Amino acid sequence: MHFSFKIIFYVIFLINSILCYDPPKRAGHDSVIINNRLLVLAGEKNQSSYTYELFYLDLSMSFDNTNLPWTLIPDGNLPINNRFSTAIVGLDNSTIFQIGGFIINKDTLDYDFSKQVYTYDYSTSKWATPSIIGDNVPPRQQIRGVIDNSGIIYIFGGVNATNLTALTGTRYNDMNTLDTSSLTWRTLSISENLPFPCCDYSASLLPNGIIVYIGGQEDSGLTYYVLVKMKSIKLFDTKKLEWSSMNATGDDVDSRWLFSSVLTSDGYIIIFGGCSYYYFSVSPNLAILDTNKSPYEWSIPSNSKVNSPPFIYGHSSNLYFNYMIILFGYNADDQIYNSQVYIYDTTSNKWVTSFNPPVSTTTSTSTSISTRTSSSTSTRTSTHTSANTLTTSTKKSSKGLAIGLGLGISAVVVISGIFIIIFISRRKKRILRISGNQ
Ligand SMILES: *[C@@H]1O[C@H](CO)[C@@H](O)[C@H](O)[C@H]1NC(C)=O
Ligand SMILES: *[C@@H]1O[C@H](CO)[C@@H](O)[C@H](O)[C@H]1NC(C)=O
Ligand SMILES: *[C@@H]1O[C@H](CO)[C@@H](O)[C@H](O)[C@H]1NC(C)=O
Ligand SMILES: *[C@@H]1O[C@H](CO)[C@@H](O)[C@H](O)[C@H]1NC(C)=O
Ligand SMILES: *[C@@H]1O[C@H](CO)[C@@H](O)[C@H](O)[C@H]1NC(C)=O
């Protein structure tokens, strides 16, 4: 009896370890959503080790943030190592455009900026380096791209690291576009109202065609870079190809870089995390910019301070229905790369620990409109309204199996916990090494 329990336990443990992929922790990565899958690509594992696996979090099933359905895409390995790039899904909902970043040749392990645009076809699991026509594609890092509903990707400024030892370089304020159907690159020539050269901002494309750039660091002509004030918002009109600026109102939000943002379909930009110029913590951890007001207005939901995640930066955020899902990054409180997934319910403005997939849109009365005119981390945004139906869809599977899996998973969690504790206690203080405060 006791013995057979043990066998069952070990079998379940084995199955769990095979089925549940345990992705390396990372920062400076990209994440995008395709077909209920939150795909993660690129990033650094530590200052000298990068990652090229492609894997996803399965959003078709319920999970809690201690039991994550990670799955590796075995054929999906990136052809390069990369970090601080941007990744955007094309209008076919299948092609990922990975642009810029600190690109490293996997064979020579040396920086290689000979190609700036890599594509991944989700349906065939194939990576490619398409030929791009038009203007020269400049090497850029620490950028965020957005795509409009005619398939044009917009990339503002960024850094070109010229000293690849110190990872320092020049900031830019040009606007580059990639037409994803003709694969044509254009560096727009705009001379009016040009913002200062800037990088590490967040970018959100509103349905009215305005891209909202928030935060980051900029080159304002001083001998050092400064962080952009969060109320000094840069706006780019993709219809008129014109720059303007706005002074937002509302609550005070610390300047930051290495933060993330999502755009909800009802016009709220939610920012999370990031750090100060010298990698110190910023306050508040989470803030919301209401772009329905004129001028835009910042607010800090009081509930967002309850059970808030630690101080992290270099993470990513994606919006899936009402869930803002925050992945990886560097946990500066504990001085470790973060393996936790944090989930913010944008409807109730609360941090939650479990994720329940929304009911199928075909049976749902409130149709979820996933707009693709969206978001900082280049994912689609979805309506708030569909959110209310979410909790009804928890799948009921066989109870026995669930208990078995639960036991197995707990064992995995306990054992990994022990390893993590050993790991942390042996670890020294480390920070991201990127083109930052030099
Ligand atoms: C980085 O990670 C690699 C393998 O994951 C390890 O061999 C190396 O010692 C690590 N380096 C640092 C600086 O932590
Ligand atoms: C891509 O996804 C969007 C939103 O889910 C949908 O409206 C659109 O029809 C899809 N496009 C294709 C080519 O499948
Ligand atoms: C970008 O930096 C590299 C050095 O890393 C330099 O060779 C190149 O000329 C720069 N390109 C531009 C467009 O500034
Ligand atoms: C690049 O940075 C390294 C490390 O900070 C420094 O030693 C070196 O002199 C720099 N190179 C140039 C060309 O400035
Ligand atoms: C924002 O405020 C500053 C002064 O604080 C002012 O100089 C600037 O013109 C304002 N910008 C806009 C677009 O109103």
PDB file of C-alpha atoms and ligand atoms in Angstrom, residues 113 138-139 160-162 164 172, ligand 3:
ATOM      1  CA  PHE A 113      24.352  43.487 -36.508  1.00  0.00           C
ATOM      2  CA  PRO A 138      19.779  50.976 -38.625  1.00  0.00           C
ATOM      3  CA  PRO A 139      21.014  48.845 -35.729  1.00  0.00           C
ATOM      4  CA  ASN A 160      22.963  52.145 -31.286  1.00  0.00           C
ATOM      5  CA  ALA A 161      25.590  50.743 -28.963  1.00  0.00           C
ATOM      6  CA  THR A 162      28.963  51.845 -30.274  1.00  0.00           C
ATOM      7  CA  LEU A 164      30.053  46.933 -27.132  1.00  0.00           C
ATOM      8  CA  TYR A 172      18.199  58.480 -31.663  1.00  0.00           C
TER       9      TYR A 172
HETATM   10  C1  LIG B   3      26.114  51.671 -34.928  1.00  0.00           C
HETATM   11  O1  LIG B   3      27.186  51.226 -34.139  1.00  0.00           O
HETATM   12  C2  LIG B   3      28.156  50.452 -34.810  1.00  0.00           C
HETATM   13  C3  LIG B   3      29.164  49.974 -33.812  1.00  0.00           C
HETATM   14  O2  LIG B   3      28.577  49.060 -32.954  1.00  0.00           O
HETATM   15  C4  LIG B   3      28.795  51.297 -35.902  1.00  0.00           C
HETATM   16  O3  LIG B   3      29.725  50.512 -36.638  1.00  0.00           O
HETATM   17  C5  LIG B   3      27.707  51.787 -36.850  1.00  0.00           C
HETATM   18  O4  LIG B   3      28.258  52.687 -37.799  1.00  0.00           O
HETATM   19  C6  LIG B   3      26.599  52.499 -36.112  1.00  0.00           C
HETATM   20  N1  LIG B   3      25.528  52.692 -37.036  1.00  0.00           N
HETATM   21  C7  LIG B   3      24.803  53.797 -37.074  1.00  0.00           C
HETATM   22  C8  LIG B   3      23.725  53.853 -38.090  1.00  0.00           C
HETATM   23  O5  LIG B   3      24.995  54.704 -36.301  1.00  0.00           O
END
